[in-house]
Coordinates of N, CA and C in Angstrom, one line a residue:
Chain B
D1 N -36.7 1.5 0.7 CA -36.2 1.8 2.0 C -36.4 0.6 2.9
S2 N -35.2 0.1 3.4 CA -35.3 -1.2 4.2 C -35.7 -0.9 5.6
G3 N -35.6 0.3 6.1 CA -35.9 0.6 7.5 C -34.7 0.5 8.4
V4 N -33.5 0.1 7.8 CA -32.3 0.1 8.5 C -31.5 1.5 8.2
T5 N -31.1 2.2 9.2 CA -30.4 3.4 9.0 C -29.0 3.3 9.4
Q6 N -28.1 4.0 8.7 CA -26.7 4.1 9.0 C -26.2 5.5 8.9
T7 N -25.4 5.9 9.8 CA -24.8 7.2 9.8 C -23.3 7.0 10.2
P8 N -22.5 7.9 9.6 CA -22.8 8.8 8.5 C -22.8 8.1 7.2
K9 N -23.2 8.8 6.1 CA -23.2 8.2 4.8 C -21.8 8.1 4.3
H10 N -21.0 9.2 4.5 CA -19.6 9.2 4.0 C -18.7 9.7 5.2
L11 N -17.5 9.1 5.2 CA -16.5 9.5 6.2 C -15.2 9.5 5.6
I12 N -14.5 10.6 5.7 CA -13.1 10.7 5.2 C -12.2 11.0 6.4
T13 N -11.2 10.1 6.5 CA -10.3 10.3 7.7 C -8.9 9.9 7.3
A14 N -8.0 10.1 8.2 CA -6.6 9.9 7.9 C -6.1 8.6 8.5
T15 N -5.0 8.0 8.0 CA -4.5 6.8 8.5 C -4.1 7.0 10.0
G16 N -4.3 6.0 10.8 CA -4.0 6.0 12.2 C -5.2 6.5 13.1
Q17 N -6.2 7.0 12.4 CA -7.3 7.6 13.2 C -8.3 6.5 13.6
R18 N -9.3 6.9 14.4 CA -10.4 6.0 14.8 C -11.7 6.6 14.5
V19 N -12.6 5.7 14.0 CA -14.0 6.2 13.6 C -15.0 5.3 14.2
T20 N -16.2 5.8 14.3 CA -17.4 5.0 14.8 C -18.5 5.1 13.8
L21 N -19.0 3.9 13.3 CA -20.1 3.9 12.4 C -21.3 3.4 13.2
R22 N -22.4 4.0 12.9 CA -23.6 3.7 13.7 C -24.7 3.1 12.8
C23 N -25.5 2.2 13.4 CA -26.5 1.5 12.7 C -27.8 1.4 13.6
S24 N -28.9 1.7 13.1 CA -30.2 1.5 13.8 C -31.0 0.5 13.0
P25 N -31.3 -0.7 13.6 CA -32.0 -1.7 12.9 C -33.4 -1.3 12.6
R26 N -34.1 -2.2 11.9 CA -35.5 -2.0 11.7 C -36.2 -2.1 13.0
S27 N -37.4 -1.5 13.1 CA -38.1 -1.6 14.3 C -38.5 -3.0 14.6
G28 N -38.2 -3.5 15.8 CA -38.5 -4.9 16.1 C -37.4 -5.9 15.9
D29 N -36.4 -5.5 15.1 CA -35.3 -6.5 14.8 C -34.4 -6.5 15.9
L30 N -34.0 -7.7 16.3 CA -33.1 -7.9 17.5 C -31.6 -8.2 17.0
S31 N -31.5 -8.6 15.8 CA -30.2 -9.1 15.3 C -29.6 -8.0 14.4
V32 N -28.3 -7.7 14.6 CA -27.6 -6.8 13.7 C -26.3 -7.5 13.2
Y33 N -26.1 -7.2 11.9 CA -24.9 -7.8 11.3 C -24.1 -6.6 10.6
W34 N -22.8 -6.8 10.6 CA -21.9 -5.8 9.9 C -21.2 -6.5 8.8
Y35 N -21.1 -5.9 7.7 CA -20.4 -6.4 6.5 C -19.5 -5.3 5.9
Q36 N -18.4 -5.7 5.3 CA -17.5 -4.8 4.7 C -17.5 -5.2 3.2
Q37 N -17.6 -4.1 2.3 CA -17.6 -4.3 0.9 C -16.4 -3.5 0.3
S38 N -15.4 -4.2 -0.2 CA -14.2 -3.6 -0.8 C -14.0 -4.2 -2.1
L39 N -13.2 -3.5 -2.9 CA -12.9 -3.9 -4.3 C -12.2 -5.2 -4.3
D40 N -11.2 -5.4 -3.4 CA -10.4 -6.6 -3.5 C -11.0 -7.7 -2.7
Q41 N -11.7 -7.5 -1.6 CA -12.3 -8.6 -0.8 C -13.7 -8.9 -1.1
G42 N -14.4 -8.0 -1.8 CA -15.8 -8.2 -2.0 C -16.6 -8.0 -0.8
L43 N -17.8 -8.6 -0.6 CA -18.6 -8.5 0.5 C -18.3 -9.5 1.6
Q44 N -17.9 -9.1 2.8 CA -17.5 -10.0 3.8 C -18.2 -9.7 5.1
F45 N -18.6 -10.8 5.7 CA -19.3 -10.7 7.0 C -18.2 -10.4 8.1
L46 N -18.6 -9.4 8.9 CA -17.6 -9.0 10.0 C -18.1 -9.6 11.4
I47 N -19.3 -9.3 11.8 CA -19.7 -9.6 13.1 C -21.2 -9.5 13.2
Q48 N -21.8 -10.3 14.1 CA -23.3 -10.3 14.4 C -23.5 -10.1 15.9
Y49 N -24.5 -9.3 16.2 CA -25.0 -9.2 17.5 C -26.5 -9.5 17.6
Y50 N -26.9 -10.1 18.7 CA -28.3 -10.5 18.9 C -28.7 -10.0 20.3
N51 N -29.6 -9.1 20.3 CA -30.1 -8.6 21.6 C -29.0 -8.2 22.6
G52 N -28.0 -7.6 22.1 CA -26.9 -7.1 22.9 C -25.7 -8.0 23.1
E53 N -25.9 -9.2 22.6 CA -24.8 -10.1 22.8 C -24.1 -10.5 21.5
E54 N -22.8 -10.6 21.5 CA -22.1 -11.1 20.3 C -22.5 -12.5 19.9
R55 N -22.9 -12.8 18.7 CA -23.4 -14.1 18.3 C -22.5 -14.8 17.4
A56 N -21.9 -14.1 16.4 CA -21.0 -14.7 15.5 C -19.9 -13.7 15.0
K57 N -18.8 -14.2 14.7 CA -17.7 -13.4 14.2 C -17.2 -13.9 12.9
G58 N -16.9 -13.0 12.0 CA -16.3 -13.4 10.7 C -14.9 -12.8 10.6
N59 N -14.7 -12.3 9.5 CA -13.3 -11.8 9.2 C -13.1 -10.4 9.7
I60 N -13.3 -10.2 11.0 CA -13.1 -8.9 11.6 C -11.7 -8.8 12.2
L61 N -11.1 -7.7 11.9 CA -9.7 -7.4 12.4 C -9.8 -7.1 13.8
E62 N -8.7 -7.3 14.5 CA -8.6 -7.0 16.0 C -8.7 -5.5 16.2
R63 N -8.4 -4.7 15.2 CA -8.5 -3.2 15.3 C -9.9 -2.8 15.3
F64 N -10.8 -3.7 14.9 CA -12.2 -3.4 14.8 C -13.0 -4.0 15.9
S65 N -14.0 -3.3 16.4 CA -14.9 -3.8 17.4 C -16.3 -3.3 17.2
A66 N -17.2 -4.0 17.8 CA -18.6 -3.6 17.7 C -19.3 -3.8 19.0
Q67 N -20.5 -3.2 19.1 CA -21.3 -3.4 20.3 C -22.8 -3.1 19.9
Q68 N -23.7 -3.7 20.6 CA -25.1 -3.4 20.4 C -25.6 -2.9 21.8
F69 N -26.3 -1.8 21.7 CA -26.8 -1.2 22.9 C -28.2 -1.7 23.3
P70 N -28.6 -1.3 24.6 CA -29.9 -1.8 25.0 C -31.1 -1.3 24.1
D71 N -30.9 -0.2 23.4 CA -32.0 0.2 22.5 C -31.8 -0.4 21.1
L72 N -30.9 -1.4 21.0 CA -30.6 -2.3 19.9 C -29.8 -1.6 18.7
H73 N -29.5 -0.3 18.8 CA -28.7 0.2 17.8 C -27.3 -0.3 18.0
S74 N -26.5 -0.3 17.0 CA -25.1 -0.9 17.0 C -24.1 0.1 16.5
E75 N -22.9 -0.1 17.0 CA -21.8 0.8 16.6 C -20.6 -0.1 16.2
L76 N -20.0 0.2 15.1 CA -18.8 -0.5 14.7 C -17.6 0.5 14.8
N77 N -16.7 0.2 15.6 CA -15.5 1.0 15.9 C -14.3 0.5 15.1
L78 N -13.7 1.4 14.3 CA -12.5 1.0 13.6 C -11.4 1.9 14.0
S79 N -10.3 1.3 14.4 CA -9.2 2.1 15.0 C -7.9 1.8 14.2
S80 N -6.9 2.7 14.4 CA -5.6 2.6 13.8 C -5.8 2.3 12.3
L81 N -6.6 3.2 11.7 CA -7.0 3.0 10.3 C -5.9 2.9 9.3
E82 N -6.0 2.0 8.4 CA -5.1 1.9 7.3 C -5.8 2.2 6.0
L83 N -5.0 2.5 4.9 CA -5.5 2.7 3.6 C -6.5 1.6 3.2
G84 N -6.1 0.4 3.5 CA -6.9 -0.8 3.1 C -8.2 -0.9 3.7
D85 N -8.4 -0.1 4.8 CA -9.7 -0.2 5.4 C -10.8 0.6 4.7
S86 N -10.4 1.4 3.7 CA -11.3 2.1 2.8 C -12.3 1.1 2.2
A87 N -13.6 1.3 2.4 CA -14.6 0.4 2.0 C -16.0 0.9 2.3
L88 N -16.9 0.2 1.8 CA -18.3 0.4 2.2 C -18.7 -0.5 3.3
Y89 N -19.2 0.0 4.4 CA -19.6 -0.8 5.5 C -21.1 -0.8 5.6
F90 N -21.6 -2.1 5.6 CA -23.1 -2.2 5.6 C -23.5 -2.8 7.0
C91 N -24.6 -2.4 7.4 CA -25.3 -3.0 8.5 C -26.5 -3.7 8.0
A92 N -26.9 -4.8 8.6 CA -28.1 -5.4 8.2 C -28.8 -5.9 9.5
S93 N -30.1 -6.1 9.5 CA -30.8 -6.5 10.6 C -31.8 -7.6 10.3
S94 N -32.2 -8.4 11.3 CA -33.2 -9.4 11.1 C -34.0 -9.5 12.4
V95 N -35.1 -10.2 12.3 CA -36.0 -10.2 13.5 C -35.4 -11.0 14.6
V96 N -35.0 -12.2 14.3 CA -34.4 -13.1 15.4 C -33.1 -13.6 14.9
A97 N -32.4 -14.2 15.8 CA -31.0 -14.6 15.4 C -31.1 -15.7 14.3
S98 N -32.1 -16.5 14.3 CA -32.1 -17.6 13.3 C -33.0 -17.2 12.1
S99 N -33.2 -15.9 11.9 CA -33.9 -15.5 10.7 C -32.9 -15.3 9.6
Y100 N -33.2 -15.8 8.5 CA -32.3 -15.8 7.4 C -32.5 -14.7 6.4
E101 N -33.5 -13.8 6.7 CA -33.8 -12.7 5.9 C -33.2 -11.5 6.5
Q102 N -32.2 -11.0 5.9 CA -31.5 -9.8 6.4 C -31.8 -8.6 5.6
Y103 N -32.0 -7.5 6.2 CA -32.4 -6.2 5.6 C -31.2 -5.3 5.7
F104 N -30.7 -4.8 4.6 CA -29.5 -4.0 4.6 C -29.8 -2.5 4.6
G105 N -28.9 -1.8 5.4 CA -28.9 -0.3 5.3 C -28.2 0.2 4.1
P106 N -28.2 1.5 3.9 CA -27.6 2.1 2.7 C -26.0 2.1 2.7
G107 N -25.5 1.8 3.9 CA -24.0 1.7 4.0 C -23.3 3.0 4.4
T108 N -22.2 2.9 4.9 CA -21.3 4.1 5.2 C -20.0 3.9 4.4
R109 N -19.7 4.9 3.5 CA -18.5 4.8 2.7 C -17.4 5.4 3.5
L110 N -16.4 4.6 3.8 CA -15.2 5.1 4.6 C -14.0 5.3 3.6
T111 N -13.5 6.4 3.6 CA -12.2 6.7 2.8 C -11.1 7.1 3.8
V112 N -10.1 6.3 3.7 CA -8.9 6.6 4.6 C -7.8 7.1 3.7
T113 N -7.3 8.3 4.0 CA -6.3 9.0 3.2 C -4.9 9.0 3.9
Chain V
A1 N -14.9 -25.2 3.5 CA -15.7 -24.0 3.7 C -16.6 -23.8 2.5
Q2 N -17.8 -23.2 2.9 CA -18.7 -23.0 1.8 C -18.2 -21.8 1.0
S3 N -18.6 -21.8 -0.3 CA -18.2 -20.8 -1.2 C -19.3 -20.6 -2.2
V4 N -19.3 -19.4 -2.8 CA -20.3 -19.1 -3.9 C -19.5 -18.5 -5.1
T5 N -19.8 -19.0 -6.2 CA -19.2 -18.6 -7.5 C -20.2 -18.0 -8.4
Q6 N -19.9 -16.7 -8.8 CA -20.6 -16.1 -9.9 C -19.7 -15.9 -11.0
P7 N -19.8 -16.8 -12.0 CA -18.7 -16.8 -13.1 C -18.7 -15.6 -14.0
D8 N -19.8 -14.9 -14.0 CA -19.9 -13.7 -14.9 C -19.7 -12.4 -14.2
I9 N -18.6 -11.7 -14.5 CA -18.3 -10.5 -13.8 C -19.2 -9.4 -14.3
H10 N -19.5 -9.4 -15.6 CA -20.2 -8.3 -16.2 C -21.1 -8.9 -17.4
I11 N -22.3 -8.6 -17.4 CA -23.2 -9.0 -18.5 C -23.9 -7.8 -19.0
T12 N -24.0 -7.8 -20.4 CA -24.8 -6.7 -21.1 C -25.9 -7.3 -21.8
V13 N -27.1 -6.8 -21.6 CA -28.3 -7.3 -22.4 C -29.1 -6.1 -22.9
S14 N -29.8 -6.4 -23.9 CA -30.7 -5.3 -24.5 C -32.0 -5.3 -23.7
E15 N -32.5 -4.1 -23.6 CA -33.8 -3.9 -22.9 C -34.8 -4.8 -23.6
G16 N -35.6 -5.5 -22.8 CA -36.6 -6.4 -23.3 C -36.1 -7.8 -23.6
A17 N -34.8 -8.0 -23.5 CA -34.3 -9.4 -23.7 C -34.4 -10.1 -22.4
S18 N -34.2 -11.4 -22.5 CA -34.2 -12.3 -21.3 C -32.9 -12.2 -20.6
L19 N -32.9 -12.6 -19.4 CA -31.6 -12.6 -18.6 C -31.5 -13.8 -17.7
E20 N -30.2 -14.3 -17.7 CA -29.9 -15.4 -16.7 C -28.6 -15.1 -16.1
L21 N -28.5 -15.0 -14.8 CA -27.3 -14.8 -14.0 C -27.0 -16.1 -13.3
R22 N -25.7 -16.5 -13.4 CA -25.4 -17.8 -12.9 C -24.8 -17.7 -11.5
C23 N -25.1 -18.7 -10.7 CA -24.6 -18.8 -9.3 C -24.4 -20.3 -9.0
N24 N -23.2 -20.7 -8.6 CA -22.9 -22.0 -8.1 C -22.4 -22.0 -6.7
Y25 N -22.7 -22.9 -5.9 CA -22.3 -22.9 -4.5 C -21.5 -24.2 -4.3
S26 N -20.7 -24.2 -3.3 CA -19.9 -25.4 -2.9 C -20.2 -25.5 -1.4
Y27 N -20.9 -26.6 -1.1 CA -21.2 -26.9 0.3 C -21.6 -28.3 0.5
G28 N -21.4 -28.9 1.6 CA -21.7 -30.3 1.8 C -23.2 -30.6 1.8
A29 N -23.9 -29.7 2.4 CA -25.4 -29.9 2.4 C -26.0 -28.8 1.6
T30 N -27.3 -28.8 1.4 CA -28.0 -27.7 0.7 C -28.1 -26.5 1.6
P31 N -27.4 -25.4 1.3 CA -27.6 -24.2 2.2 C -28.8 -23.5 1.8
Y32 N -29.1 -22.5 2.6 CA -30.1 -21.5 2.2 C -29.5 -20.6 1.2
L33 N -30.3 -20.2 0.1 CA -29.7 -19.5 -1.0 C -30.5 -18.2 -1.2
F34 N -29.8 -17.1 -1.6 CA -30.4 -15.8 -1.8 C -29.8 -15.1 -3.0
W35 N -30.6 -14.2 -3.5 CA -30.1 -13.3 -4.5 C -30.5 -11.9 -4.0
Y36 N -29.4 -11.0 -4.0 CA -29.6 -9.6 -3.6 C -29.2 -8.7 -4.8
V37 N -29.8 -7.5 -4.9 CA -29.5 -6.6 -5.9 C -29.0 -5.3 -5.2
Q38 N -27.9 -4.7 -5.8 CA -27.4 -3.5 -5.3 C -27.4 -2.4 -6.4
S39 N -28.2 -1.5 -6.3 CA -28.2 -0.4 -7.3 C -27.1 0.6 -6.9
P40 N -26.6 1.4 -7.9 CA -25.5 2.3 -7.6 C -25.8 3.2 -6.4
G41 N -24.9 3.2 -5.5 CA -25.0 4.1 -4.3 C -26.0 3.6 -3.3
Q42 N -26.5 2.4 -3.5 CA -27.6 1.9 -2.6 C -27.1 0.7 -1.8
G43 N -27.9 0.3 -0.8 CA -27.6 -0.9 -0.1 C -28.1 -2.1 -0.9
L44 N -28.1 -3.3 -0.2 CA -28.5 -4.5 -0.9 C -30.0 -4.7 -0.6
Q45 N -30.7 -5.2 -1.6 CA -32.1 -5.5 -1.5 C -32.3 -6.9 -1.8
L46 N -33.1 -7.6 -1.0 CA -33.3 -9.1 -1.2 C -34.3 -9.2 -2.3
L47 N -33.9 -10.0 -3.3 CA -34.8 -10.3 -4.5 C -35.6 -11.5 -4.2
L48 N -34.9 -12.6 -3.8 CA -35.6 -13.8 -3.5 C -34.8 -14.7 -2.7
K49 N -35.4 -15.8 -2.2 CA -34.6 -16.7 -1.3 C -35.2 -18.2 -1.6
Y50 N -34.3 -19.1 -1.3 CA -34.7 -20.5 -1.3 C -34.3 -21.2 -0.1
F51 N -35.3 -21.8 0.6 CA -35.0 -22.6 1.8 C -35.2 -24.1 1.6
S52 N -36.4 -24.4 1.0 CA -36.7 -25.8 0.7 C -38.0 -25.8 -0.1
G53 N -38.4 -26.9 -0.6 CA -39.6 -27.1 -1.3 C -39.5 -26.8 -2.8
D54 N -40.4 -26.1 -3.4 CA -40.5 -25.9 -4.8 C -39.1 -25.3 -5.2
T55 N -38.5 -25.9 -6.2 CA -37.2 -25.4 -6.6 C -37.2 -24.2 -7.5
L56 N -38.4 -23.8 -7.9 CA -38.5 -22.5 -8.7 C -39.1 -21.5 -7.8
V57 N -38.4 -20.5 -7.5 CA -38.9 -19.5 -6.5 C -39.1 -18.1 -7.2
Q58 N -40.1 -17.5 -6.8 CA -40.5 -16.2 -7.4 C -40.0 -15.1 -6.5
G59 N -39.5 -14.0 -7.0 CA -39.1 -12.9 -6.2 C -39.8 -11.6 -6.6
I60 N -39.2 -10.5 -6.1 CA -39.7 -9.2 -6.5 C -39.2 -8.8 -7.8
K61 N -39.8 -7.7 -8.4 CA -39.4 -7.1 -9.6 C -39.4 -8.1 -10.8
G62 N -40.2 -9.1 -10.7 CA -40.3 -10.1 -11.9 C -39.2 -11.1 -12.0
F63 N -38.3 -11.2 -11.0 CA -37.3 -12.1 -11.0 C -37.7 -13.5 -10.5
E64 N -37.0 -14.5 -11.0 CA -37.2 -15.9 -10.4 C -35.9 -16.6 -10.4
A65 N -35.8 -17.6 -9.6 CA -34.5 -18.4 -9.6 C -34.9 -19.9 -9.5
E66 N -34.0 -20.7 -10.0 CA -34.3 -22.1 -10.0 C -33.1 -22.8 -9.3
F67 N -33.4 -23.6 -8.2 CA -32.4 -24.3 -7.5 C -32.3 -25.7 -8.2
K68 N -31.0 -26.0 -8.5 CA -30.8 -27.4 -9.1 C -29.7 -28.0 -8.3
R69 N -30.2 -29.0 -7.5 CA -29.2 -29.7 -6.5 C -28.1 -30.4 -7.3
S70 N -28.5 -31.0 -8.4 CA -27.5 -31.9 -9.1 C -26.4 -31.0 -9.7
Q71 N -26.7 -29.7 -9.9 CA -25.6 -28.8 -10.5 C -25.1 -27.8 -9.4
S72 N -25.6 -27.9 -8.2 CA -25.2 -27.0 -7.2 C -25.4 -25.5 -7.7
S73 N -26.5 -25.3 -8.3 CA -26.7 -24.0 -8.9 C -28.0 -23.3 -8.4
F74 N -28.0 -22.0 -8.5 CA -29.2 -21.2 -8.2 C -29.2 -20.0 -9.1
N75 N -29.6 -20.2 -10.3 CA -29.5 -19.2 -11.3 C -30.7 -18.3 -11.3
L76 N -30.4 -17.0 -11.5 CA -31.5 -16.0 -11.5 C -31.9 -15.6 -12.9
R77 N -33.2 -15.5 -13.1 CA -33.7 -15.3 -14.4 C -34.8 -14.2 -14.4
K78 N -34.9 -13.5 -15.6 CA -36.0 -12.6 -15.8 C -36.3 -12.6 -17.3
P79 N -37.6 -12.8 -17.6 CA -37.9 -13.0 -19.0 C -37.7 -11.7 -19.9
S80 N -37.8 -10.5 -19.3 CA -37.7 -9.3 -20.1 C -37.2 -8.2 -19.2
V81 N -35.9 -7.8 -19.4 CA -35.3 -6.8 -18.6 C -35.7 -5.4 -18.9
H82 N -35.7 -4.6 -17.9 CA -36.0 -3.2 -18.0 C -34.7 -2.4 -17.7
W83 N -34.7 -1.1 -18.2 CA -33.5 -0.3 -18.0 C -33.2 -0.2 -16.5
S84 N -34.2 -0.2 -15.7 CA -34.1 0.0 -14.2 C -33.4 -1.2 -13.6
D85 N -33.3 -2.3 -14.3 CA -32.7 -3.5 -13.7 C -31.1 -3.4 -13.7
A86 N -30.6 -2.4 -14.4 CA -29.1 -2.2 -14.3 C -28.7 -2.1 -12.9
A87 N -27.8 -2.9 -12.5 CA -27.4 -3.0 -11.1 C -26.3 -4.1 -10.9
E88 N -25.9 -4.3 -9.7 CA -25.0 -5.4 -9.4 C -25.8 -6.4 -8.6
Y89 N -25.6 -7.7 -9.0 CA -26.4 -8.8 -8.4 C -25.5 -9.7 -7.7
F90 N -25.9 -10.0 -6.5 CA -25.1 -10.9 -5.6 C -25.9 -12.1 -5.2
C91 N -25.3 -13.3 -5.4 CA -25.8 -14.5 -4.9 C -25.2 -14.7 -3.5
A92 N -25.9 -15.3 -2.6 CA -25.4 -15.5 -1.2 C -25.9 -16.8 -0.7
V93 N -25.2 -17.4 0.3 CA -25.6 -18.6 0.9 C -25.4 -18.5 2.4
T94 N -26.1 -19.3 3.1 CA -25.9 -19.4 4.6 C -26.2 -20.9 4.9
P95 N -25.5 -21.5 5.8 CA -25.8 -22.8 6.2 C -27.2 -22.9 6.9
N96 N -27.9 -23.9 6.7 CA -29.2 -24.0 7.2 C -29.3 -24.6 8.6
F97 N -28.3 -24.3 9.5 CA -28.3 -24.8 10.8 C -27.8 -23.7 11.8
G98 N -28.5 -22.7 12.0 CA -28.2 -21.8 13.1 C -27.0 -20.9 12.9
N99 N -26.5 -20.7 11.7 CA -25.4 -19.8 11.4 C -26.0 -18.9 10.4
E100 N -26.1 -17.6 10.8 CA -26.8 -16.7 9.9 C -25.9 -15.9 9.0
K101 N -24.6 -16.0 9.1 CA -23.8 -15.1 8.3 C -23.9 -15.5 6.9
L102 N -24.0 -14.5 6.0 CA -24.1 -14.7 4.6 C -22.7 -14.7 4.0
T103 N -22.5 -15.7 3.1 CA -21.3 -15.7 2.3 C -21.8 -15.3 0.9
F104 N -21.2 -14.2 0.4 CA -21.6 -13.7 -0.9 C -20.6 -14.1 -2.0
G105 N -21.2 -14.2 -3.2 CA -20.4 -14.3 -4.4 C -19.8 -12.9 -4.8
T106 N -19.0 -12.9 -5.8 CA -18.3 -11.7 -6.2 C -19.2 -10.7 -6.9
G107 N -20.3 -11.1 -7.3 CA -21.3 -10.2 -7.9 C -21.2 -10.2 -9.4
T108 N -22.3 -9.9 -10.1 CA -22.4 -9.8 -11.5 C -23.0 -8.4 -11.8
R109 N -22.2 -7.6 -12.6 CA -22.7 -6.3 -12.9 C -23.5 -6.4 -14.2
L110 N -24.7 -5.9 -14.2 CA -25.7 -6.0 -15.3 C -25.8 -4.6 -15.9
T111 N -25.5 -4.5 -17.2 CA -25.7 -3.3 -18.0 C -26.8 -3.6 -19.0
I112 N -27.7 -2.6 -19.1 CA -28.8 -2.7 -20.1 C -28.6 -1.7 -21.2
I113 N -28.7 -2.2 -22.4 CA -28.5 -1.2 -23.5 C -29.9 -1.1 -24.2
P114 N -30.2 0.1 -24.7 CA -31.5 0.4 -25.3 C -31.7 -0.5 -26.6

């Protein structure tokens, strides 16, 4: 158990819908990262937040957005969902922005039908 | 752009046999290097990491990895595998200057046969 929690575990929704994935980092960790794991793209970095501020962006679609709240939990919002958005979405956390040890949550499996 | 190559998509070894998973990176400087393991239905767990210093690093679960600058490689090894080692293994890199995003390889799926 990494100490990073993600909810929900599974999510099934229809194309065009919007969903929110939630992540609670390990106690004391200030930095949160979001990754997408799909069969065709592999594991890809989406976005990073540090202490409430966006710090780095990766291959995140404009239909996706994220935020980190004052209690340090983070939410990833996915809108106008397409079949290709079906994937496993991981959250990871680390103590400080320049810490290179990231601890991963169990992931949220999103299925778009 | 930096990249990570794991040339073996799937490897099968017998329980008790030795294991080596290959990882090559492409980057101008020496990045920070990691190996993660993903068991079925689980998140990723950090096995070991290399930042600098001794090129042979020890990790959890009896794994070790050796950094070879001349070959741009960071291969993962275990002298004797156990059935519980069956999982997917990912090599990852990050630049060693204030950019924390991990770039992952495509993974190697390890199957253990009795």
